[in-house]
Short mmCIF file of C-alpha atoms in Angstrom, two decimals:
data_model
loop_
_atom_site.label_atom_id
_atom_site.label_comp_id
_atom_site.label_asym_id
_atom_site.label_seq_id
_atom_site.Cartn_x
_atom_site.Cartn_y
_atom_site.Cartn_z
CA MET L 1 -23.46 -19.12 5.11
CA SER L 2 -22.28 -16.33 2.80
CA GLU L 3 -24.08 -13.80 4.96
CA LEU L 4 -21.55 -14.56 7.70
CA CYS L 5 -18.71 -13.74 5.32
CA PHE L 6 -19.92 -10.16 4.89
CA LEU L 7 -20.41 -9.33 8.54
CA SER L 8 -18.23 -6.56 9.85
CA ILE L 9 -15.67 -7.64 12.42
CA ALA L 10 -17.41 -5.45 14.98
CA ALA L 11 -20.74 -7.22 14.37
CA ALA L 12 -19.21 -10.70 14.30
CA ALA L 13 -17.31 -9.99 17.51
CA ASP L 14 -20.51 -8.94 19.25
CA ARG L 15 -22.16 -12.21 18.24
CA ILE L 16 -19.13 -14.28 19.24
CA ARG L 17 -18.89 -12.62 22.61
CA ALA L 18 -22.61 -13.14 23.20
CA GLY L 19 -22.29 -16.81 22.31
CA LYS L 20 -24.53 -16.42 19.24
CA LEU L 21 -21.81 -17.19 16.72
CA SER L 22 -19.02 -19.73 16.95
CA PRO L 23 -15.56 -19.01 15.51
CA ILE L 24 -15.78 -22.53 14.07
CA GLU L 25 -18.94 -21.70 12.12
CA LEU L 26 -17.48 -18.39 10.98
CA THR L 27 -14.19 -19.90 9.86
CA ARG L 28 -15.90 -22.82 8.13
CA ALA L 29 -18.10 -20.41 6.17
CA HIS L 30 -15.03 -18.56 4.92
CA LEU L 31 -13.18 -21.74 4.01
CA GLU L 32 -16.17 -23.01 2.05
CA ARG L 33 -16.32 -19.73 0.17
CA ILE L 34 -12.58 -19.86 -0.50
CA ARG L 35 -12.96 -23.40 -1.89
CA ARG L 36 -15.71 -22.16 -4.19
CA LEU L 37 -14.20 -18.89 -5.40
CA ASN L 38 -10.44 -18.86 -5.00
CA ALA L 39 -9.72 -20.72 -8.23
CA SER L 40 -11.32 -17.88 -10.18
CA LEU L 41 -10.34 -14.95 -7.96
CA ARG L 42 -6.81 -16.16 -7.04
CA SER L 43 -6.93 -14.16 -3.82
CA TYR L 44 -4.88 -16.75 -1.94
CA ILE L 45 -1.53 -18.33 -2.75
CA THR L 46 -1.81 -20.70 0.21
CA VAL L 47 -4.93 -21.66 2.17
CA THR L 48 -4.26 -23.04 5.66
CA GLU L 49 -7.50 -24.91 6.06
CA GLU L 50 -6.51 -27.41 8.75
CA ALA L 51 -4.67 -24.86 10.85
CA ALA L 52 -7.55 -22.41 10.50
CA MET L 53 -10.10 -24.94 11.78
CA ARG L 54 -7.76 -25.88 14.63
CA GLU L 55 -7.27 -22.22 15.62
CA ALA L 56 -11.02 -21.61 15.36
CA GLY L 57 -11.64 -24.59 17.65
CA GLU L 58 -9.12 -23.29 20.16
CA ALA L 59 -10.77 -19.86 20.06
CA ALA L 60 -14.22 -21.38 20.58
CA ALA L 61 -12.98 -23.41 23.54
CA ALA L 62 -11.23 -20.45 25.14
CA ILE L 63 -14.25 -18.20 24.75
CA ALA L 64 -16.54 -20.89 26.15
CA ALA L 65 -14.20 -21.13 29.13
CA GLY L 66 -14.52 -17.41 29.75
CA ARG L 67 -11.16 -16.41 28.28
CA TYR L 68 -12.42 -13.95 25.66
CA ARG L 69 -9.50 -11.89 24.39
CA GLY L 70 -11.30 -9.14 22.53
CA PRO L 71 -12.91 -8.26 19.20
CA LEU L 72 -10.47 -10.25 17.06
CA HIS L 73 -10.88 -13.48 19.00
CA GLY L 74 -12.06 -16.08 16.51
CA ILE L 75 -12.05 -13.67 13.53
CA PRO L 76 -10.69 -15.23 10.29
CA ILE L 77 -8.18 -13.10 8.40
CA SER L 78 -5.41 -13.40 5.80
CA TYR L 79 -1.86 -12.10 5.44
CA LYS L 80 -0.13 -10.80 2.35
CA ASP L 81 2.38 -13.44 1.37
CA ILE L 82 5.40 -11.28 2.14
CA ILE L 83 4.59 -11.64 5.85
CA ALA L 84 6.36 -14.54 7.56
CA THR L 85 4.18 -17.18 9.17
CA ALA L 86 5.81 -19.91 11.24
CA GLY L 87 5.36 -23.31 9.67
CA VAL L 88 3.43 -21.93 6.71
CA ARG L 89 5.00 -21.41 3.29
CA THR L 90 5.74 -17.74 2.60
CA THR L 91 6.57 -17.16 -1.05
CA GLY L 92 6.79 -13.40 -1.43
CA GLY L 93 4.90 -14.05 -4.64
CA SER L 94 8.13 -15.38 -6.12
CA ARG L 95 9.24 -18.72 -7.47
CA SER L 96 12.58 -18.04 -5.77
CA LEU L 97 10.85 -18.55 -2.40
CA ALA L 98 8.37 -21.20 -3.53
CA ASN L 99 9.48 -23.61 -0.81
CA TRP L 100 10.40 -21.25 2.03
CA THR L 101 8.74 -22.07 5.32
CA PRO L 102 9.65 -19.56 8.04
CA THR L 103 10.34 -20.80 11.55
CA ALA L 104 9.00 -17.67 13.23
CA ASP L 105 6.00 -15.41 12.83
CA ALA L 106 6.35 -11.82 11.78
CA HIS L 107 5.78 -9.30 14.56
CA VAL L 108 2.37 -8.39 13.19
CA VAL L 109 1.32 -12.04 13.00
CA SER L 110 2.37 -12.60 16.61
CA ARG L 111 0.29 -9.61 17.65
CA LEU L 112 -2.78 -10.89 15.86
CA ARG L 113 -2.34 -14.43 17.20
CA GLU L 114 -2.23 -12.94 20.70
CA ALA L 115 -5.48 -11.14 19.90
CA GLY L 116 -7.01 -14.49 18.91
CA ALA L 117 -7.34 -13.95 15.15
CA VAL L 118 -7.60 -17.07 12.98
CA MET L 119 -5.32 -17.31 9.93
CA LEU L 120 -7.08 -18.47 6.76
CA GLY L 121 -4.02 -18.30 4.54
CA LYS L 122 -1.57 -16.20 2.59
CA ALA L 123 -2.79 -13.61 0.10
CA THR L 124 -1.54 -13.03 -3.41
CA THR L 125 1.00 -10.26 -3.94
CA PHE L 126 3.11 -8.74 -6.66
CA GLU L 127 6.54 -10.37 -6.60
CA PHE L 128 8.16 -9.14 -3.38
CA ALA L 129 5.49 -6.40 -3.25
CA TRP L 130 7.25 -4.70 -6.11
CA ALA L 131 6.90 -5.87 -9.68
CA GLY L 132 3.52 -6.52 -11.25
CA THR L 133 2.84 -10.13 -12.18
CA SER L 134 1.18 -11.47 -15.29
CA GLU L 135 -0.62 -14.60 -16.46
CA GLN L 136 2.75 -16.08 -17.36
CA ASP L 137 4.30 -15.74 -13.93
CA PHE L 138 4.63 -18.14 -11.00
CA ILE L 139 2.00 -16.23 -9.05
CA LYS L 140 -0.77 -14.87 -11.22
CA PRO L 141 -2.48 -11.61 -10.23
CA ALA L 142 -5.60 -11.77 -8.08
CA ARG L 143 -8.83 -10.78 -9.76
CA ASN L 144 -11.18 -7.99 -8.79
CA PRO L 145 -14.43 -9.49 -7.47
CA TRP L 146 -16.45 -6.53 -8.74
CA ASN L 147 -15.55 -7.45 -12.29
CA PRO L 148 -12.68 -9.69 -13.43
CA LYS L 149 -12.00 -7.20 -16.22
CA PHE L 150 -11.17 -4.52 -13.65
CA PRO L 151 -7.68 -4.61 -12.11
CA ALA L 152 -7.36 -5.50 -8.43
CA GLY L 153 -4.31 -3.26 -8.13
CA GLY L 154 -1.04 -3.90 -6.44
CA SER L 155 0.91 -4.92 -4.72
CA SER L 156 -1.52 -6.22 -2.07
CA ASN L 157 -4.06 -7.41 -4.64
CA GLY L 158 -4.88 -10.75 -2.99
CA SER L 159 -5.58 -9.06 0.33
CA ALA L 160 -8.02 -6.63 -1.31
CA SER L 161 -9.61 -9.18 -3.61
CA GLY L 162 -10.14 -11.64 -0.77
CA VAL L 163 -11.73 -9.22 1.68
CA ALA L 164 -13.94 -7.68 -1.01
CA ALA L 165 -15.14 -11.15 -2.05
CA GLY L 166 -15.89 -12.32 1.47
CA LEU L 167 -12.94 -14.72 1.57
CA ALA L 168 -11.60 -13.08 4.75
CA MET L 169 -12.94 -10.56 7.25
CA ALA L 170 -9.72 -8.57 7.03
CA SER L 171 -6.22 -8.86 5.63
CA ILE L 172 -2.84 -7.46 6.52
CA GLY L 173 -1.00 -5.86 3.61
CA SER L 174 1.82 -3.42 3.07
CA ASP L 175 2.11 0.01 1.48
CA SER L 176 5.41 1.43 0.21
CA GLY L 177 3.95 3.57 -2.59
CA GLY L 178 0.19 3.04 -2.41
CA SER L 179 0.04 -0.76 -2.20
CA ILE L 180 -2.74 -0.78 0.40
CA ARG L 181 -4.68 2.29 -0.68
CA ASN L 182 -4.82 1.61 -4.42
CA PRO L 183 -6.10 -1.99 -4.14
CA ALA L 184 -8.59 -0.75 -1.53
CA HIS L 185 -9.76 1.91 -4.00
CA LEU L 186 -10.11 -0.63 -6.81
CA CYS L 187 -11.88 -3.26 -4.69
CA GLY L 188 -14.16 -0.94 -2.68
CA LEU L 189 -12.54 -1.46 0.73
CA THR L 190 -11.21 0.51 3.65
CA GLY L 191 -7.42 0.36 3.38
CA LEU L 192 -5.27 2.04 6.02
CA LYS L 193 -1.62 2.96 5.66
CA PRO L 194 -0.75 3.73 9.27
CA THR L 195 1.91 6.23 10.28
CA PHE L 196 5.40 4.98 9.36
CA GLY L 197 6.80 3.38 12.52
CA ARG L 198 3.40 2.72 14.10
CA VAL L 199 3.36 -0.98 13.15
CA GLY L 200 6.44 -3.18 13.46
CA ARG L 201 7.90 -4.79 10.35
CA THR L 202 10.03 -7.60 11.72
CA GLY L 203 9.42 -10.68 9.61
CA VAL L 204 8.00 -8.79 6.65
CA LEU L 205 10.01 -9.31 3.46
CA PRO L 206 11.42 -5.86 2.73
CA LEU L 207 11.24 -3.71 -0.36
CA SER L 208 12.15 -0.31 1.02
CA TYR L 209 13.65 0.36 4.44
CA SER L 210 12.27 3.86 4.60
CA PHE L 211 8.82 3.33 3.06
CA ASP L 212 7.52 -0.15 3.93
CA THR L 213 4.43 0.21 6.12
CA VAL L 214 2.18 -2.61 7.31
CA GLY L 215 -1.56 -2.00 7.58
CA PRO L 216 -5.04 -3.50 7.39
CA PHE L 217 -7.66 -4.03 4.71
CA THR L 218 -11.17 -4.10 6.17
CA ARG L 219 -14.69 -3.24 5.09
CA SER L 220 -15.09 -0.34 7.52
CA ALA L 221 -13.09 2.22 9.43
CA GLU L 222 -14.35 0.70 12.67
CA ASP L 223 -12.88 -2.66 11.69
CA ALA L 224 -9.63 -0.92 10.70
CA ALA L 225 -9.49 0.62 14.18
CA ILE L 226 -9.92 -2.84 15.71
CA LEU L 227 -7.08 -4.25 13.60
CA LEU L 228 -4.79 -1.28 14.21
CA GLN L 229 -5.34 -1.57 17.95
CA ALA L 230 -3.94 -5.08 17.83
CA ILE L 231 -0.92 -4.41 15.61
CA ALA L 232 0.20 -0.91 16.67
CA GLY L 233 3.02 -0.48 19.14
CA GLN L 234 6.74 -0.86 19.40
CA ASP L 235 8.48 -3.76 17.72
CA PRO L 236 11.80 -4.11 19.58
CA ALA L 237 13.50 -5.72 16.60
CA ASP L 238 12.50 -2.97 14.14
CA PRO L 239 14.67 0.14 14.59
CA THR L 240 12.12 2.31 12.76
CA SER L 241 9.36 1.28 15.14
CA SER L 242 7.98 4.03 17.37
CA ASN L 243 7.64 3.76 21.14
CA ARG L 244 4.90 6.38 21.30
CA PRO L 245 1.87 5.36 23.38
CA VAL L 246 -0.90 3.68 21.40
CA PRO L 247 -4.26 5.43 21.80
CA ASP L 248 -7.64 3.69 21.95
CA TYR L 249 -8.46 3.78 18.25
CA ARG L 250 -11.98 2.41 18.58
CA ALA L 251 -12.90 4.90 21.28
CA GLY L 252 -11.45 7.63 19.06
CA LEU L 253 -14.01 6.88 16.37
CA SER L 254 -16.59 8.88 18.31
CA ARG L 255 -14.59 12.07 17.77
CA SER L 256 -16.79 14.72 16.22
CA LEU L 257 -15.93 16.53 13.02
CA GLN L 258 -17.40 19.76 14.43
CA GLY L 259 -14.64 22.30 14.07
CA CYS L 260 -12.44 19.94 12.09
CA ARG L 261 -10.58 21.73 9.29
CA ILE L 262 -10.23 19.60 6.19
CA GLY L 263 -7.86 20.76 3.48
CA VAL L 264 -8.39 20.15 -0.21
CA LEU L 265 -5.78 20.82 -2.88
CA PRO L 266 -7.53 22.15 -6.00
CA SER L 267 -4.32 23.27 -7.71
CA TYR L 268 -2.69 19.87 -7.21
CA MET L 269 -5.82 18.06 -8.34
CA GLU L 270 -6.00 20.34 -11.35
CA ALA L 271 -2.42 19.44 -12.20
CA VAL L 272 -2.90 15.71 -11.68
CA GLY L 273 -6.32 15.45 -13.25
CA ALA L 274 -8.88 12.78 -12.54
CA ASP L 275 -11.67 10.86 -14.14
CA VAL L 276 -14.90 12.89 -14.31
CA GLU L 277 -16.85 10.36 -12.23
CA THR L 278 -14.06 10.46 -9.65
CA LEU L 279 -14.25 14.25 -9.48
CA ARG L 280 -18.02 14.09 -9.09
CA ALA L 281 -17.69 11.57 -6.25
CA PHE L 282 -15.03 13.72 -4.61
CA ASP L 283 -17.29 16.77 -4.65
CA GLU L 284 -20.10 14.74 -3.11
CA ALA L 285 -17.75 13.47 -0.40
CA ILE L 286 -16.85 17.05 0.47
CA ARG L 287 -20.54 17.80 0.82
CA VAL L 288 -21.02 14.86 3.20
CA LEU L 289 -18.07 15.86 5.38
CA ARG L 290 -19.15 19.48 5.44
CA ALA L 291 -22.64 18.41 6.51
CA SER L 292 -20.97 16.45 9.32
CA GLY L 293 -19.52 19.62 10.75
CA ALA L 294 -16.14 19.90 9.04
CA SER L 295 -14.99 23.10 7.40
CA ILE L 296 -13.31 22.75 4.01
CA ARG L 297 -10.29 24.88 3.22
CA GLU L 298 -8.35 25.15 -0.02
CA VAL L 299 -4.62 24.77 0.51
CA THR L 300 -1.48 24.45 -1.59
CA VAL L 301 1.57 22.42 -0.64
CA PRO L 302 4.78 23.54 -2.37
CA TYR L 303 6.81 20.81 -4.10
CA LEU L 304 4.09 18.19 -3.69
CA HIS L 305 4.29 17.32 -7.38
CA TYR L 306 7.79 15.94 -6.77
CA SER L 307 6.38 13.24 -4.48
CA ARG L 308 6.30 10.62 -7.17
CA SER L 309 9.93 11.25 -8.17
CA VAL L 310 11.02 11.14 -4.54
CA THR L 311 9.16 7.91 -3.93
CA TRP L 312 10.35 6.13 -7.04
CA THR L 313 13.98 7.21 -6.68
CA ILE L 314 14.14 5.93 -3.10
CA LEU L 315 12.16 2.78 -3.89
CA ARG L 316 14.41 1.96 -6.83
CA ILE L 317 17.63 2.39 -4.86
CA GLU L 318 16.47 0.63 -1.70
CA GLY L 319 14.73 -2.09 -3.72
CA PHE L 320 17.90 -2.73 -5.68
CA ASP L 321 19.89 -3.00 -2.47
CA VAL L 322 17.38 -5.42 -0.96
CA HIS L 323 17.25 -7.72 -4.00
CA ARG L 324 20.66 -7.46 -5.71
CA ARG L 325 21.97 -10.75 -4.31
CA ARG L 326 18.79 -12.55 -5.25
CA ILE L 327 19.11 -11.26 -8.82
CA ARG L 328 22.75 -12.31 -8.95
CA ASP L 329 22.20 -15.79 -7.51
CA ARG L 330 18.64 -16.78 -8.52
CA ARG L 331 17.76 -14.73 -11.56
CA GLY L 332 16.27 -17.74 -13.30
CA GLU L 333 13.65 -18.00 -10.58
CA LEU L 334 12.54 -14.38 -10.85
CA SER L 335 10.05 -12.93 -13.30
CA ALA L 336 11.43 -10.88 -16.16
CA ASN L 337 9.43 -7.88 -14.95
CA PHE L 338 10.91 -8.14 -11.47
CA VAL L 339 14.46 -8.05 -12.83
CA GLN L 340 13.64 -5.24 -15.25
CA THR L 341 11.98 -3.21 -12.50
CA THR L 342 14.75 -3.74 -9.94
CA VAL L 343 18.02 -3.42 -11.86
CA PRO L 344 17.58 0.25 -12.92
CA GLY L 345 17.95 1.18 -9.25
CA GLY L 346 21.57 0.07 -9.54
CA PHE L 347 22.22 2.82 -12.07
CA LEU L 348 21.31 5.50 -9.54
CA SER L 349 23.95 7.00 -7.27
CA ALA L 350 24.46 7.87 -3.62
CA ASP L 351 24.02 11.45 -4.78
CA ASP L 352 20.58 10.59 -6.14
CA TYR L 353 19.65 8.84 -2.91
CA LEU L 354 20.68 11.68 -0.64
CA ARG L 355 18.96 14.23 -2.84
CA ALA L 356 15.74 12.18 -2.77
CA GLN L 357 15.89 11.88 1.02
CA LYS L 358 16.48 15.64 1.28
CA ALA L 359 13.54 16.25 -1.04
CA ARG L 360 11.52 13.94 1.16
CA ARG L 361 12.34 16.08 4.17
CA LEU L 362 11.48 19.24 2.24
CA ILE L 363 8.05 17.95 1.20
CA ALA L 364 7.37 16.56 4.68
CA SER L 365 8.19 19.98 6.15
CA GLU L 366 5.79 21.67 3.74
CA LEU L 367 3.07 19.19 4.66
CA ALA L 368 3.76 19.84 8.35
CA LYS L 369 3.32 23.58 7.75
CA THR L 370 0.04 22.86 5.99
CA TYR L 371 -1.15 20.85 8.99
CA ARG L 372 -0.88 24.00 11.10
CA THR L 373 -3.87 25.37 9.20
CA VAL L 374 -5.85 22.17 8.60
CA ASP L 375 -6.36 18.94 10.55
CA LEU L 376 -6.82 16.53 7.66
CA LEU L 377 -6.20 16.46 3.91
CA LEU L 378 -8.67 15.05 1.42
CA MET L 379 -7.95 13.73 -2.07
CA PRO L 380 -9.13 11.03 -4.39
CA THR L 381 -7.12 7.86 -3.86
CA ASN L 382 -6.52 7.41 -7.55
CA PRO L 383 -7.42 9.45 -10.63
CA ARG L 384 -8.51 6.29 -12.43
CA PRO L 385 -11.29 3.87 -11.44
CA GLY L 386 -10.98 0.23 -12.39
CA SER L 387 -13.55 0.57 -15.14
CA GLY L 388 -11.32 2.99 -17.06
CA ALA L 389 -10.90 6.73 -17.01
CA ASN L 390 -12.42 9.67 -18.72
CA TYR L 391 -10.00 12.43 -17.85
CA ALA L 392 -11.09 16.01 -17.71
CA LYS L 393 -7.71 17.23 -18.95
CA GLU L 394 -4.19 16.18 -19.76
CA PRO L 395 -1.60 16.69 -17.00
CA ALA L 396 0.91 19.26 -18.15
CA ASP L 397 3.80 18.34 -15.84
CA PRO L 398 5.60 15.06 -16.55
CA ARG L 399 6.88 15.06 -12.95
CA ILE L 400 3.40 14.20 -11.76
CA GLY L 401 2.70 11.45 -14.23
CA ARG L 402 -0.79 10.15 -14.58
CA SER L 403 -0.40 6.91 -12.78
CA GLY L 404 -2.20 5.84 -9.66
CA GLU L 405 0.70 7.16 -7.62
CA ALA L 406 0.08 10.90 -7.79
CA TYR L 407 -2.41 11.01 -4.94
CA VAL L 408 -0.96 8.33 -2.69
CA THR L 409 2.80 8.99 -2.75
CA PRO L 410 2.72 12.33 -0.86
CA PHE L 411 1.76 10.38 2.25
CA ASN L 412 4.47 7.79 1.76
CA VAL L 413 6.89 10.70 1.51
CA ASN L 414 5.93 12.21 4.86
CA GLY L 415 5.02 8.88 6.44
CA SER L 416 1.68 10.13 7.65
CA PRO L 417 -1.46 8.03 8.10
CA ALA L 418 -3.79 7.82 5.12
CA VAL L 419 -6.89 5.75 4.53
CA SER L 420 -8.80 4.95 1.38
CA ILE L 421 -12.54 4.40 1.75
CA PRO L 422 -15.17 3.79 -0.92
CA CYS L 423 -17.13 6.94 -1.78
CA ALA L 424 -18.99 6.00 -4.98
CA PHE L 425 -19.20 3.56 -7.88
CA THR L 426 -18.83 4.36 -11.55
CA ARG L 427 -21.72 3.71 -13.91
CA ALA L 428 -19.78 0.64 -15.05
CA GLY L 429 -19.75 -0.67 -11.48
CA ALA L 430 -16.21 0.10 -10.33
CA PRO L 431 -15.58 1.41 -6.80
CA ILE L 432 -14.08 4.87 -6.33
CA GLY L 433 -11.81 5.58 -3.36
CA LEU L 434 -11.63 8.68 -1.20
CA GLN L 435 -8.35 9.32 0.61
CA ILE L 436 -8.17 10.98 4.03
CA ALA L 437 -4.73 11.80 5.43
CA GLY L 438 -3.66 13.32 8.73
CA ARG L 439 -0.68 14.35 10.78
CA PRO L 440 1.90 11.68 11.67
CA PHE L 441 0.60 9.56 14.56
CA GLU L 442 -2.92 10.95 14.26
CA ASP L 443 -4.18 7.68 12.80
CA ASP L 444 -7.08 7.96 15.24
CA PHE L 445 -8.23 11.26 13.73
CA VAL L 446 -8.02 9.85 10.20
CA LEU L 447 -10.07 6.82 11.20
CA ALA L 448 -12.61 9.00 13.01
CA ALA L 449 -13.22 11.04 9.86
CA ALA L 450 -13.52 7.87 7.78
CA HIS L 451 -15.93 6.42 10.33
CA ARG L 452 -18.04 9.56 10.31
CA PHE L 453 -18.22 9.42 6.50
CA GLN L 454 -19.27 5.78 6.67
CA ARG L 455 -22.00 6.58 9.17
CA GLU L 456 -23.45 9.00 6.63
CA THR L 457 -23.05 6.80 3.54
CA ASP L 458 -23.46 3.14 2.61
CA TRP L 459 -20.78 2.65 -0.06
CA HIS L 460 -18.80 0.41 2.29
CA LEU L 461 -21.83 -1.83 2.78
CA ARG L 462 -22.05 -2.87 -0.88
CA PHE L 463 -20.72 -6.27 -1.83
CA PRO L 464 -19.93 -7.78 -5.20
CA SER L 465 -22.46 -10.27 -6.51
CA LEU L 466 -20.51 -13.49 -6.82
CA VAL L 467 -21.99 -16.92 -7.38
CA MET Q 1 27.74 15.42 -8.86
CA PRO Q 2 27.07 17.22 -12.11
CA HIS Q 3 29.92 15.70 -14.03
CA GLN Q 4 28.78 12.24 -13.08
CA ARG Q 5 25.30 13.12 -14.21
CA ILE Q 6 26.63 14.30 -17.54
CA THR Q 7 28.72 11.19 -17.89
CA ARG Q 8 25.81 8.94 -17.10
CA ARG Q 9 23.59 10.73 -19.55
CA ALA Q 10 26.26 10.37 -22.19
CA ILE Q 11 26.54 6.68 -21.40
CA GLY Q 12 22.79 6.38 -21.54
CA ALA Q 13 22.67 8.08 -24.89
CA LEU Q 14 25.40 5.78 -26.10
CA ALA Q 15 23.50 2.77 -24.82
CA GLY Q 16 20.48 4.00 -26.71
CA LEU Q 17 22.52 4.19 -29.88
CA CYS Q 18 23.90 0.75 -29.19
CA LEU Q 19 20.38 -0.65 -29.18
CA THR Q 20 20.14 0.16 -32.84
CA CYS Q 21 23.20 -1.94 -33.55
CA PRO Q 22 22.75 -5.60 -32.62
CA ALA Q 23 26.47 -6.35 -32.76
CA THR Q 24 27.23 -3.79 -30.06
CA THR Q 25 26.58 -4.15 -26.33
CA ALA Q 26 25.31 -1.38 -24.06
CA ALA Q 27 27.73 0.92 -22.28
CA GLU Q 28 29.46 -0.23 -19.10
CA PRO Q 29 27.03 -0.23 -16.17
CA PRO Q 30 27.96 0.92 -12.64
CA ALA Q 31 29.92 -1.47 -10.42
CA ALA Q 32 26.82 -2.39 -8.40
CA VAL Q 33 25.14 -3.65 -11.55
CA ARG Q 34 28.27 -5.31 -12.95
CA THR Q 35 28.38 -7.59 -9.93
CA LEU Q 36 25.08 -9.09 -11.05
CA GLN Q 37 26.79 -10.47 -14.17
CA LEU Q 38 23.73 -9.90 -16.32
CA PRO Q 39 23.95 -10.85 -19.99
CA PRO Q 40 24.56 -7.90 -22.32
CA GLU Q 41 21.28 -8.35 -24.14
CA LEU Q 42 19.37 -8.12 -20.85
CA LEU Q 43 21.24 -4.97 -19.88
CA ALA Q 44 20.56 -3.44 -23.26
CA SER Q 45 16.86 -4.23 -22.90
CA LEU Q 46 16.76 -2.18 -19.70
CA ASP Q 47 17.90 1.01 -21.34
CA ALA Q 48 14.53 2.77 -21.48
CA ARG Q 49 13.81 1.96 -17.83
CA VAL Q 50 17.29 3.07 -16.78
CA GLN Q 51 16.91 6.35 -18.62
CA ARG Q 52 13.54 6.93 -17.01
CA ALA Q 53 14.94 6.24 -13.54
CA ILE Q 54 17.83 8.65 -14.13
CA GLU Q 55 15.53 11.32 -15.54
CA GLU Q 56 13.07 11.06 -12.65
CA ALA Q 57 15.89 11.30 -10.11
CA SER Q 58 17.34 14.30 -11.93
CA TRP Q 59 14.10 16.28 -11.55
CA LEU Q 60 14.87 16.57 -7.85
CA GLU Q 61 17.89 18.74 -8.72
CA GLU Q 62 15.34 21.52 -9.27
CA LEU Q 63 14.50 21.68 -5.56
CA PRO Q 64 16.12 24.07 -3.02
CA LEU Q 65 17.87 21.42 -0.93
CA ASP Q 66 21.11 23.09 0.15
CA ASP Q 67 19.98 23.61 3.73
CA VAL Q 68 17.86 20.51 4.07
CA ALA Q 69 19.05 17.51 6.06
CA PRO Q 70 18.17 14.15 4.54
CA GLY Q 71 16.03 11.76 6.44
CA PHE Q 72 12.77 10.07 6.93
CA LEU Q 73 12.43 10.08 10.71
CA PHE Q 74 9.79 12.76 10.88
CA GLN Q 75 8.61 12.41 14.44
CA ALA Q 76 9.70 15.96 15.21
CA GLU Q 77 7.80 17.48 12.28
#
């Protein structure tokens, strides 16, 4: 049965469509695995077993009656628990919402229900996708299935943990400062932060108005394209949602890398630093992409090292605004770390906010200039693998920091699409992520490059050995 | 504005000094934070995080932003 839990969505969909696999069998296999492993992995806050089997039965009946909806019909997935699900408890990872049951689905959930996806449950998250949780908190952090001593990241750690462990075929998470890409890096998954505005956010508990981006965790770029196809498009209730036409992402995967110009940023990487095994994996990834027809160009992006300051200043101010009433009225139900992380935003000024948004525009403009000379940008996802880091050098500039944010935040700043895909494992067995970013609304190009890399490598086909 | 920055830094420094003196509470926080009615000991415990937030925001003063319009709607980029 476990073999079913590590099928790609594309492969499972082929079998379902051909009548060789039932959504009931597929969903049951996942639920059995969740029953066996969730207590140790803590990937799920809530498992919707009865509803999942009912939805799987409905999918099976519809498909048998000739009403096949597409490649997500009958596919079991999870949602980060900041995403509202009608009739199903949605906690935000917080005791303050322990008993909240929304009456309506989030936009993204509605889209996936229309596509026929089956909901297995709600995935563990940092409290309100913001403050890291600990063993003492209401929701304890999900564990990394590759090794429980490795972190699973945040904030979408349950989404990543669950998909990596075969407890879901995909999960929907959110990324405001790396919260999809870093857990994907740590858990060996494909994690896509789509272009800001590409996926509607109605019904997703907010952290940051100008950063929150909803996107998928999958095992492959092809599966990410299938998920994005279902969730991309205008959300009438989300004023930041784009009305641009949605391309055929799966068809776009066949795009060749011949003539593609991929930019690398040696001076930025030198300034940030990275673990030696990460650097080795990055060099090998360049070799693979070059062999696939891409040309590699060294570029510099002025002011990029301010990305972390821009991101954190805006996140702090917007996060404080989102949560100030909750802190005033329900502080006793919030973790100490959540309060300590959120309140400092109240000490920042309108002047700070405007300056950060101006700086955001400045960096986005510099990235746009860079994209006149290259089509994609390539970086590690994170300088530090889950097994620990052996840095080549100390970063000299405190503005960069050494956290896992240095490589991911530039693409929150300009809102462009960025995907993390596995490109190696450390000797200690921790996955290493490779990040591919592209121009705003060229999510298809980013996924095509990731897909090409995955056709040439097998890192995304490795699964953790769990009992 | 620069004078506000200086004032806040002075307040922050004062708050840092206050941490060494248990009988003294931290400096007065901004109005947005005062509305939360947090206990003084909690506010005082936040001092290092507040200083870090202010310092990180202040780094952006180094950028040439006079002719840049703020915003995050980048569709035209």
